[in-house]
Tab-separated table of N, CA and C and ligand atoms in Angstrom:
chain	number	residue	atom	x	y	z
H	642	MET	N	257.007	124.835	124.056
H	642	MET	CA	257.028	124.231	125.394
H	642	MET	C	256.245	122.964	125.551
H	643	LYS	N	256.932	121.936	126.069
H	643	LYS	CA	256.340	120.710	126.086
H	643	LYS	C	255.657	120.572	127.394
H	644	ARG	N	254.151	120.407	127.303
H	644	ARG	CA	253.566	120.464	128.730
H	644	ARG	C	252.828	119.021	128.778
H	645	ALA	N	252.906	118.335	129.939
H	645	ALA	CA	252.268	117.124	130.080
H	645	ALA	C	251.253	117.283	131.398
H	646	ILE	N	250.243	116.585	131.369
H	646	ILE	CA	249.269	116.440	132.354
H	646	ILE	C	249.290	115.123	132.928
H	647	TYR	N	249.371	115.099	134.399
H	647	TYR	CA	249.159	113.881	135.204
H	647	TYR	C	247.874	113.948	135.906
H	648	PRO	N	247.058	113.084	135.467
H	648	PRO	CA	245.731	113.277	136.167
H	648	PRO	C	245.455	112.050	137.304
H	649	GLY	N	244.627	112.528	138.186
H	649	GLY	CA	244.320	111.214	138.959
H	649	GLY	C	243.323	111.806	140.266
H	650	SER	N	243.057	110.812	141.167
H	650	SER	CA	241.975	111.206	142.242
H	650	SER	C	243.024	111.692	143.303
H	651	PHE	N	244.169	111.093	143.505
H	651	PHE	CA	245.187	111.562	144.746
H	651	PHE	C	244.503	111.604	146.026
H	652	ASP	N	243.736	110.620	146.262
H	652	ASP	CA	243.025	110.592	147.581
H	652	ASP	C	243.406	109.576	148.551
H	653	PRO	N	244.354	109.745	149.219
H	653	PRO	CA	245.464	110.698	149.175
H	653	PRO	C	246.747	110.303	148.211
H	654	VAL	N	247.562	111.427	148.107
H	654	VAL	CA	248.857	111.169	147.275
H	654	VAL	C	249.626	110.227	148.051
H	655	THR	N	250.266	109.299	147.248
H	655	THR	CA	251.123	108.243	147.828
H	655	THR	C	252.604	108.452	147.406
H	656	PHE	N	253.478	107.677	147.877
H	656	PHE	CA	254.940	107.612	147.274
H	656	PHE	C	254.812	107.171	145.840
H	657	GLY	N	253.889	106.362	145.497
H	657	GLY	CA	253.829	105.869	143.967
H	657	GLY	C	253.427	107.006	143.232
H	658	HIS	N	252.634	107.954	143.588
H	658	HIS	CA	252.363	109.146	142.653
H	658	HIS	C	253.397	110.190	142.757
H	659	ILE	N	254.196	110.155	143.848
H	659	ILE	CA	255.353	111.180	143.960
H	659	ILE	C	256.313	110.667	142.944
H	660	ASP	N	256.818	109.429	143.062
H	660	ASP	CA	257.666	108.800	142.033
H	660	ASP	C	257.255	109.365	140.640
H	661	MET	N	256.024	109.170	140.357
H	661	MET	CA	255.711	109.419	138.942
H	661	MET	C	255.719	110.948	138.684
H	662	ILE	N	255.489	111.688	139.472
H	662	ILE	CA	255.403	113.145	139.285
H	662	ILE	C	256.936	113.529	139.136
H	663	GLU	N	257.789	113.135	140.065
H	663	GLU	CA	259.296	113.372	139.894
H	663	GLU	C	259.872	112.965	138.590
H	664	ARG	N	259.447	111.753	138.094
H	664	ARG	CA	260.147	111.308	137.079
H	664	ARG	C	259.507	111.897	135.716
H	665	SER	N	258.160	112.042	135.633
H	665	SER	CA	257.712	112.759	134.470
H	665	SER	C	258.038	114.281	134.296
H	666	ALA	N	258.097	114.881	135.380
H	666	ALA	CA	258.562	116.315	135.438
H	666	ALA	C	259.782	116.589	134.880
H	667	LYS	N	260.734	115.517	134.835
H	667	LYS	CA	261.989	115.535	134.116
H	667	LYS	C	261.941	115.566	132.839
H	668	MET	N	260.780	115.066	132.253
H	668	MET	CA	260.800	114.740	130.814
H	668	MET	C	260.095	115.965	130.093
H	669	VAL	N	259.449	116.978	130.744
H	669	VAL	CA	258.848	118.000	130.101
H	669	VAL	C	259.278	119.350	130.675
H	670	ASP	N	258.913	120.258	129.848
H	670	ASP	CA	259.112	121.788	130.441
H	670	ASP	C	257.954	122.112	131.658
H	671	GLU	N	256.755	121.599	131.572
H	671	GLU	CA	255.966	121.609	132.636
H	671	GLU	C	254.979	120.631	132.762
H	672	LEU	N	254.981	120.271	134.085
H	672	LEU	CA	253.906	119.176	134.493
H	672	LEU	C	252.665	119.667	135.061
H	673	VAL	N	251.643	119.509	134.613
H	673	VAL	CA	250.503	119.937	135.254
H	673	VAL	C	249.740	118.693	135.993
H	674	VAL	N	249.664	118.787	137.296
H	674	VAL	CA	249.050	117.711	138.086
H	674	VAL	C	247.453	117.992	138.182
H	675	ALA	N	246.719	117.159	137.614
H	675	ALA	CA	245.194	117.513	137.689
H	675	ALA	C	244.477	116.569	138.483
H	676	ILE	N	243.782	117.152	139.412
H	676	ILE	CA	243.037	116.336	140.603
H	676	ILE	C	241.471	116.448	139.803
H	677	LEU	N	241.072	115.226	139.834
H	677	LEU	CA	239.517	115.028	139.246
H	677	LEU	C	238.568	115.444	140.303
H	678	ILE	N	237.876	116.451	140.150
H	678	ILE	CA	237.089	116.927	141.179
H	678	ILE	C	235.555	116.182	141.319
H	679	ASN	N	234.942	115.887	140.174
H	679	ASN	CA	233.683	115.357	140.295
H	679	ASN	C	233.786	113.671	140.213
H	680	SER	N	234.564	113.056	141.252
H	680	SER	CA	234.499	111.715	141.048
H	680	SER	C	233.306	111.040	141.537
H	681	ALA	N	232.952	109.811	141.160
H	681	ALA	CA	231.787	108.986	141.787
H	681	ALA	C	232.329	108.221	142.971
H	682	LYS	N	233.625	108.345	143.028
H	682	LYS	CA	234.347	107.510	144.072
H	682	LYS	C	234.124	108.140	145.520
H	683	ASN	N	233.458	109.150	145.766
H	683	ASN	CA	233.212	109.700	147.148
H	683	ASN	C	234.561	109.851	147.771
H	684	PRO	N	235.368	110.948	147.450
H	684	PRO	CA	236.616	110.937	148.153
H	684	PRO	C	236.679	111.160	149.596
H	685	LEU	N	237.717	110.720	150.190
H	685	LEU	CA	237.997	111.040	151.643
H	685	LEU	C	238.383	112.399	151.857
H	686	PHE	N	239.206	113.044	150.941
H	686	PHE	CA	239.799	114.210	151.055
H	686	PHE	C	239.186	115.231	150.007
H	687	SER	N	238.662	116.449	150.542
H	687	SER	CA	238.193	117.549	149.501
H	687	SER	C	239.168	117.833	148.428
H	688	VAL	N	238.734	118.630	147.534
H	688	VAL	CA	239.841	118.815	146.617
H	688	VAL	C	240.807	119.821	147.022
H	689	GLU	N	240.427	120.865	147.924
H	689	GLU	CA	241.264	121.618	148.595
H	689	GLU	C	242.308	121.087	149.430
H	690	GLU	N	241.821	119.967	150.141
H	690	GLU	CA	242.903	119.360	150.966
H	690	GLU	C	243.962	118.483	150.012
H	691	ARG	N	243.440	117.956	148.992
H	691	ARG	CA	244.274	117.293	148.130
H	691	ARG	C	245.255	118.163	147.297
H	692	VAL	N	244.879	119.301	146.804
H	692	VAL	CA	245.802	120.320	146.306
H	692	VAL	C	246.709	120.767	147.141
H	693	SER	N	246.409	121.086	148.546
H	693	SER	CA	247.396	121.332	149.542
H	693	SER	C	248.334	120.296	149.584
H	694	MET	N	247.821	118.991	149.768
H	694	MET	CA	248.880	118.002	150.046
H	694	MET	C	249.855	117.876	148.894
H	695	LEU	N	249.280	117.889	147.571
H	695	LEU	CA	250.059	117.926	146.448
H	695	LEU	C	251.185	118.982	146.462
H	696	GLU	N	250.879	120.131	146.883
H	696	GLU	CA	251.532	121.378	146.854
H	696	GLU	C	252.636	121.005	147.810
H	697	GLU	N	252.406	120.553	148.929
H	697	GLU	CA	253.376	120.404	150.094
H	697	GLU	C	254.442	119.442	149.708
H	698	ILE	N	253.918	118.227	149.042
H	698	ILE	CA	255.053	117.358	148.719
H	698	ILE	C	255.924	117.526	147.397
H	699	SER	N	255.285	118.541	146.815
H	699	SER	CA	256.249	118.721	145.412
H	699	SER	C	256.690	120.031	145.374
H	700	GLY	N	257.020	120.708	146.568
H	700	GLY	CA	257.759	122.042	146.589
H	700	GLY	C	259.124	122.046	146.014
H	701	HIS	N	259.743	120.934	145.985
H	701	HIS	CA	261.116	120.748	145.495
H	701	HIS	C	261.317	120.537	143.992
H	702	ILE	N	260.198	120.378	143.286
H	702	ILE	CA	260.041	120.322	141.808
H	702	ILE	C	259.561	121.698	141.111
H	703	PRO	N	260.632	122.285	140.464
H	703	PRO	CA	260.214	123.697	139.960
H	703	PRO	C	259.143	123.750	138.855
H	704	ASN	N	259.109	122.894	138.052
H	704	ASN	CA	258.175	122.994	136.769
H	704	ASN	C	256.834	122.216	136.869
H	705	ILE	N	256.062	122.501	137.931
H	705	ILE	CA	255.050	121.736	138.302
H	705	ILE	C	253.917	122.673	138.794
H	706	ARG	N	252.615	122.286	138.367
H	706	ARG	CA	251.521	123.283	138.705
H	706	ARG	C	250.341	122.295	139.171
H	707	ILE	N	249.751	122.481	140.225
H	707	ILE	CA	248.743	121.632	140.799
H	707	ILE	C	247.439	122.355	140.597
H	708	THR	N	246.622	121.469	139.810
H	708	THR	CA	245.185	122.066	139.464
H	708	THR	C	244.190	120.995	139.612
H	709	SER	N	242.863	121.458	139.527
H	709	SER	CA	241.769	120.401	139.566
H	709	SER	C	240.872	120.649	138.386
H	710	PHE	N	240.285	119.701	138.021
H	710	PHE	CA	239.263	119.757	136.898
H	710	PHE	C	238.024	119.009	137.013
H	711	ASN	N	236.958	119.393	136.274
H	711	ASN	CA	235.842	118.691	136.299
H	711	ASN	C	235.431	118.326	134.863
H	712	GLY	N	234.724	117.200	134.513
H	712	GLY	CA	234.504	116.819	133.239
H	712	GLY	C	235.594	115.881	132.560
H	713	LEU	N	235.734	116.034	131.415
H	713	LEU	CA	236.592	115.127	130.697
H	713	LEU	C	237.987	115.476	130.757
H	714	LEU	N	238.764	114.545	130.948
H	714	LEU	CA	240.346	114.724	131.148
H	714	LEU	C	240.915	115.256	129.778
H	715	ILE	N	240.417	114.703	128.594
H	715	ILE	CA	240.960	115.130	127.231
H	715	ILE	C	240.574	116.560	127.147
H	716	ASP	N	239.319	117.043	127.594
H	716	ASP	CA	238.941	118.404	127.276
H	716	ASP	C	239.948	119.299	128.101
H	717	TYR	N	240.237	118.806	129.412
H	717	TYR	CA	240.965	119.704	130.352
H	717	TYR	C	242.509	119.614	129.725
H	718	ALA	N	242.868	118.664	129.242
H	718	ALA	CA	244.171	118.567	128.744
H	718	ALA	C	244.505	119.613	127.602
H	719	ARG	N	243.406	119.828	126.747
H	719	ARG	CA	243.593	120.787	125.646
H	719	ARG	C	243.431	122.197	126.161
H	720	GLU	N	242.599	122.343	127.163
H	720	GLU	CA	242.410	123.597	127.867
H	720	GLU	C	243.750	124.230	128.438
H	721	VAL	N	244.481	123.232	129.029
H	721	VAL	CA	245.764	123.675	129.653
H	721	VAL	C	246.892	123.617	128.558
H	722	ASP	N	246.733	123.232	127.360
H	722	ASP	CA	247.668	122.893	126.353
H	722	ASP	C	248.609	121.994	126.480
H	723	ALA	N	248.253	120.839	127.156
H	723	ALA	CA	249.001	119.711	127.275
H	723	ALA	C	249.085	118.853	126.052
H	724	SER	N	250.218	118.519	125.626
H	724	SER	CA	250.339	117.532	124.568
H	724	SER	C	250.367	116.024	124.952
H	725	VAL	N	250.718	115.783	126.200
H	725	VAL	CA	250.811	114.360	126.752
H	725	VAL	C	250.115	114.172	128.029
H	726	ILE	N	249.448	113.110	128.098
H	726	ILE	CA	248.899	112.687	129.281
H	726	ILE	C	249.794	111.513	129.866
H	727	VAL	N	249.915	111.666	131.128
H	727	VAL	CA	250.859	110.633	131.934
H	727	VAL	C	250.178	109.748	132.652
H	728	ARG	N	250.323	108.404	132.641
H	728	ARG	CA	249.631	107.723	133.489
H	728	ARG	C	250.751	106.421	133.965
H	729	GLY	N	250.502	106.062	135.195
H	729	GLY	CA	251.377	104.879	135.722
H	729	GLY	C	250.799	103.646	135.473
H	730	LEU	N	251.554	102.617	135.170
H	730	LEU	CA	251.045	101.378	135.124
H	730	LEU	C	251.792	100.403	136.190
H	731	ARG	N	251.068	99.838	137.036
H	731	ARG	CA	251.637	99.277	138.128
H	731	ARG	C	251.852	97.630	137.712
H	732	ALA	N	250.759	97.138	137.146
H	732	ALA	CA	250.767	95.745	136.758
H	732	ALA	C	249.794	95.539	135.584
H	733	VAL	N	249.725	94.217	135.298
H	733	VAL	CA	248.855	94.011	134.046
H	733	VAL	C	247.284	94.363	134.353
H	734	THR	N	246.982	94.194	135.701
H	734	THR	CA	245.618	94.555	135.949
H	734	THR	C	245.161	95.913	135.668
H	735	ASP	N	246.221	96.893	135.674
H	735	ASP	CA	245.878	98.331	135.273
H	735	ASP	C	245.703	98.427	133.833
H	736	PHE	N	246.357	97.444	132.952
H	736	PHE	CA	246.615	97.827	131.533
H	736	PHE	C	245.230	97.744	130.784
H	737	GLU	N	244.397	96.998	131.094
H	737	GLU	CA	243.066	96.869	130.312
H	737	GLU	C	242.365	98.310	130.417
H	738	TYR	N	241.953	98.687	131.737
H	738	TYR	CA	241.424	99.952	131.955
H	738	TYR	C	242.173	101.151	131.295
H	739	GLU	N	243.394	101.201	131.519
H	739	GLU	CA	244.180	102.249	131.002
H	739	GLU	C	244.145	102.373	129.589
H	740	LEU	N	244.195	101.276	128.887
H	740	LEU	CA	244.352	101.191	127.528
H	740	LEU	C	243.110	101.643	126.703
H	741	GLN	N	241.837	101.228	127.581
H	741	GLN	CA	240.532	101.576	126.957
H	741	GLN	C	240.401	103.154	127.190
H	742	ILE	N	240.756	103.773	128.269
H	742	ILE	CA	240.543	105.137	128.400
H	742	ILE	C	241.610	105.927	127.360
H	743	ALA	N	243.014	105.456	127.461
H	743	ALA	CA	243.714	106.209	126.369
H	743	ALA	C	243.338	106.098	124.981
H	744	GLN	N	242.654	104.978	124.695
H	744	GLN	CA	242.166	104.858	123.227
H	744	GLN	C	240.989	105.834	123.027
H	745	THR	N	239.996	105.782	124.121
H	745	THR	CA	238.914	106.767	124.006
H	745	THR	C	239.392	108.104	123.774
H	746	ASN	N	240.289	108.383	124.770
H	746	ASN	CA	240.728	109.901	124.735
H	746	ASN	C	241.437	110.154	123.448
H	747	ARG	N	242.192	109.385	122.762
H	747	ARG	CA	242.766	109.482	121.478
H	747	ARG	C	241.523	109.614	120.273
H	748	ILE	N	240.599	108.912	120.501
H	748	ILE	CA	239.655	108.957	119.522
H	748	ILE	C	239.100	110.455	119.563
H	749	ILE	N	238.634	110.740	120.722
H	749	ILE	CA	238.189	112.337	120.983
H	749	ILE	C	239.118	113.357	120.358
H	750	ASN	N	240.491	113.135	120.771
H	750	ASN	CA	241.395	114.138	120.450
H	750	ASN	C	242.733	113.706	120.049
H	751	SER	N	242.948	113.323	118.678
H	751	SER	CA	244.211	112.636	118.421
H	751	SER	C	245.382	113.465	118.533
H	752	GLN	N	245.341	114.802	119.006
H	752	GLN	CA	246.501	115.624	119.203
H	752	GLN	C	247.193	115.253	120.428
H	753	ILE	N	246.501	114.691	121.292
H	753	ILE	CA	247.001	114.548	122.586
H	753	ILE	C	247.284	112.869	122.801
H	754	ASP	N	248.517	112.636	123.064
H	754	ASP	CA	248.903	111.285	123.171
H	754	ASP	C	249.031	110.936	124.782
H	755	THR	N	248.829	109.611	125.200
H	755	THR	CA	249.083	109.210	126.552
H	755	THR	C	250.250	108.456	126.481
H	756	VAL	N	251.127	108.628	127.482
H	756	VAL	CA	252.348	107.970	127.822
H	756	VAL	C	252.390	107.209	128.972
H	757	PHE	N	252.629	105.933	129.023
H	757	PHE	CA	252.832	105.282	130.425
H	757	PHE	C	253.984	105.023	130.920
H	758	LEU	N	254.180	105.219	132.211
H	758	LEU	CA	255.463	104.907	132.816
H	758	LEU	C	255.102	103.838	133.843
H	759	THR	N	256.095	102.935	133.751
H	759	THR	CA	255.971	101.785	134.848
H	759	THR	C	256.382	102.252	136.056
H	760	THR	N	255.586	102.081	137.053
H	760	THR	CA	255.850	102.382	138.190
H	760	THR	C	257.087	101.741	138.941
H	761	SER	N	257.921	102.413	139.738
H	761	SER	CA	258.854	101.848	140.446
H	761	SER	C	258.656	100.613	141.158
H	762	LEU	N	259.515	99.559	141.047
H	762	LEU	CA	259.051	98.353	141.627
H	762	LEU	C	258.740	98.442	143.137
H	763	GLU	N	259.321	99.251	143.937
H	763	GLU	CA	259.082	99.406	145.386
H	763	GLU	C	257.622	99.860	145.517
H	764	TYR	N	256.994	100.430	144.618
H	764	TYR	CA	255.713	101.011	144.721
H	764	TYR	C	254.694	100.274	143.826
H	765	ALA	N	254.985	99.172	143.192
H	765	ALA	CA	254.060	98.434	142.264
H	765	ALA	C	252.981	98.013	143.034
H	766	TYR	N	252.824	97.890	144.386
H	766	TYR	CA	251.603	97.308	145.082
H	766	TYR	C	250.723	98.348	145.552
H	767	LEU	N	251.274	99.669	145.520
H	767	LEU	CA	250.702	100.619	146.305
H	767	LEU	C	249.409	101.291	145.465
H	768	SER	N	248.597	101.735	146.249
H	768	SER	CA	247.573	102.630	145.766
H	768	SER	C	246.943	103.509	147.011
H	769	SER	N	246.228	104.475	146.670
H	769	SER	CA	245.529	105.323	147.601
H	769	SER	C	244.469	104.417	148.336
H	770	THR	N	243.838	103.411	147.658
H	770	THR	CA	242.944	102.592	148.370
H	770	THR	C	243.574	101.770	149.398
H	771	ILE	N	244.784	101.116	149.016
H	771	ILE	CA	245.529	100.383	150.121
H	771	ILE	C	245.716	101.356	151.390
H	772	VAL	N	246.216	102.695	151.203
H	772	VAL	CA	246.704	103.586	152.134
H	772	VAL	C	245.352	103.707	153.251
H	773	LYS	N	244.131	103.916	152.606
H	773	LYS	CA	242.988	104.262	153.124
H	773	LYS	C	242.567	103.061	154.011
H	774	GLU	N	242.797	101.797	153.363
H	774	GLU	CA	242.414	100.605	154.152
H	774	GLU	C	243.137	100.308	155.337
H	775	VAL	N	244.523	100.428	155.281
H	775	VAL	CA	245.593	100.293	156.284
H	775	VAL	C	245.278	101.356	157.500
H	776	ALA	N	245.083	102.711	157.119
H	776	ALA	CA	244.726	103.822	157.899
H	776	ALA	C	243.425	103.584	158.722
H	777	SER	N	242.462	103.099	158.041
H	777	SER	CA	241.282	102.898	158.788
H	777	SER	C	241.392	102.002	159.889
H	778	TYR	N	242.150	101.065	159.823
H	778	TYR	CA	242.400	100.140	161.067
H	778	TYR	C	243.579	100.549	161.934
H	779	GLY	N	244.041	101.801	161.711
H	779	GLY	CA	245.061	102.393	162.528
H	779	GLY	C	246.270	101.750	162.339
H	780	GLY	N	246.596	101.108	161.073
H	780	GLY	CA	247.990	100.578	160.771
H	780	GLY	C	248.987	101.518	160.347
H	781	ASP	N	250.135	101.008	160.231
H	781	ASP	CA	251.275	101.858	159.881
H	781	ASP	C	251.375	102.154	158.445
H	782	ILE	N	251.191	103.578	158.052
H	782	ILE	CA	251.126	103.979	156.701
H	782	ILE	C	252.369	104.693	156.317
H	783	SER	N	253.459	104.432	157.160
H	783	SER	CA	254.570	105.349	157.019
H	783	SER	C	255.485	104.955	155.707
H	784	HIS	N	255.220	103.582	155.312
H	784	HIS	CA	255.926	103.189	153.958
H	784	HIS	C	255.173	103.606	152.770
H	785	PHE	N	253.996	104.276	153.030
H	785	PHE	CA	253.126	104.548	151.763
H	785	PHE	C	252.969	106.118	151.489
H	786	VAL	N	253.111	106.887	152.408
H	786	VAL	CA	252.928	108.268	152.197
H	786	VAL	C	253.818	109.085	153.012
H	787	PRO	N	254.180	110.478	152.581
H	787	PRO	CA	255.091	111.183	153.418
H	787	PRO	C	254.725	111.329	154.732
H	788	GLU	N	255.646	111.479	155.677
H	788	GLU	CA	255.447	111.563	157.168
H	788	GLU	C	254.606	112.664	157.466
H	789	ARG	N	254.800	113.954	156.777
H	789	ARG	CA	253.933	115.139	157.131
H	789	ARG	C	252.379	114.903	156.596
H	790	LEU	N	252.102	113.840	155.888
H	790	LEU	CA	250.629	113.773	155.654
H	790	LEU	C	249.946	112.662	156.673
H	791	ILE	N	250.817	112.018	157.514
H	791	ILE	CA	250.138	110.699	158.109
H	791	ILE	C	248.981	111.279	159.024
H	792	ASP	N	249.415	112.319	159.807
H	792	ASP	CA	248.298	112.729	160.846
H	792	ASP	C	247.046	113.088	160.170
H	793	ARG	N	247.168	113.696	159.245
H	793	ARG	CA	246.013	114.181	158.208
H	793	ARG	C	244.826	113.071	157.794
H	794	ILE	N	245.712	111.923	157.547
H	794	ILE	CA	245.039	110.584	156.886
H	794	ILE	C	244.293	109.995	158.263
H	795	TYR	N	245.186	109.853	159.324
H	795	TYR	CA	244.485	109.220	160.403
H	795	TYR	C	243.279	110.089	160.996
H	796	ALA	N	243.372	111.347	160.891
H	796	ALA	CA	242.287	112.249	161.502
H	796	ALA	C	241.116	111.904	160.815
H	797	LYS	N	241.090	111.438	159.502
H	797	LYS	CA	239.661	111.162	158.697
H	797	LYS	C	239.256	110.091	159.353
H	798	TYR	N	239.789	109.224	160.197
H	798	TYR	CA	239.196	108.023	160.719
H	798	TYR	C	238.954	108.013	162.294
H	799	SER	N	239.470	109.237	162.906
H	799	SER	CA	239.201	109.179	164.420
H	799	SER	C	237.791	109.892	164.695
B	410	PNS	O1	243.861	108.100	140.008
B	410	PNS	P1	242.605	107.603	139.182
B	410	PNS	O2	241.355	107.579	140.168
B	410	PNS	O3	242.945	106.377	138.638
B	410	PNS	O4	242.493	108.685	137.936
B	410	PNS	C1	241.527	108.272	136.848
B	410	PNS	C2	241.309	109.650	136.143
B	410	PNS	C3	241.043	110.761	136.889
B	410	PNS	C4	242.361	109.895	135.399
B	410	PNS	C5	240.060	109.365	135.137
B	410	PNS	O5	238.900	108.720	135.883
B	410	PNS	C6	239.502	110.437	134.336
B	410	PNS	O6	240.325	110.867	133.442
B	410	PNS	N1	238.364	110.868	134.780
B	410	PNS	C7	237.911	112.098	134.111
B	410	PNS	C8	236.748	111.566	133.048
B	410	PNS	C9	237.306	111.098	131.798
B	410	PNS	O7	237.974	111.853	131.145
B	410	PNS	N2	237.290	109.744	131.680
B	410	PNS	C10	237.918	109.052	130.476
B	410	PNS	C11	237.005	109.073	129.125
B	410	PNS	S1	235.928	107.862	129.337
């Protein structure tokens, strides 16, 4: 069974993440979406809220599992028996950071490879940070996240 892990903060999940999830799930038998719990980033949404949002938007994908993890990604990947880590590359600016992490992870465990998918062009600019920035000023975020999540995001700023 080919299992991949797609890790991230998903704070909140965006159309860019959903695009990555849909495309990578097609390549493997099971895709484990893994939310980092102990982030230094001081997340807007709790892990439970992020799990629930991811579950809601991925109901149409049969071979997906939403989980959360603490500690090193590479250790968690081994724990869930994933042989591949999936990451999205939006632009050159992502590359240096992603390369460093992928190489570090491979030094720690060479059995697990990182695979990069280029994000679809229409989401190349998009990030959770952008969504939060626009929402914090009451701007229109309907181009960035699914309709059903919009009120939950605005509620964090009301
Ligand atoms: O969506 P993000 O915030 O870009 O995701 C980053 C994430 C969660 C993939 C990365 O920060 C991560 O793997 N964190 C866990 C700790 C770890 O394994 N770091 C990499 C080795 S130094």
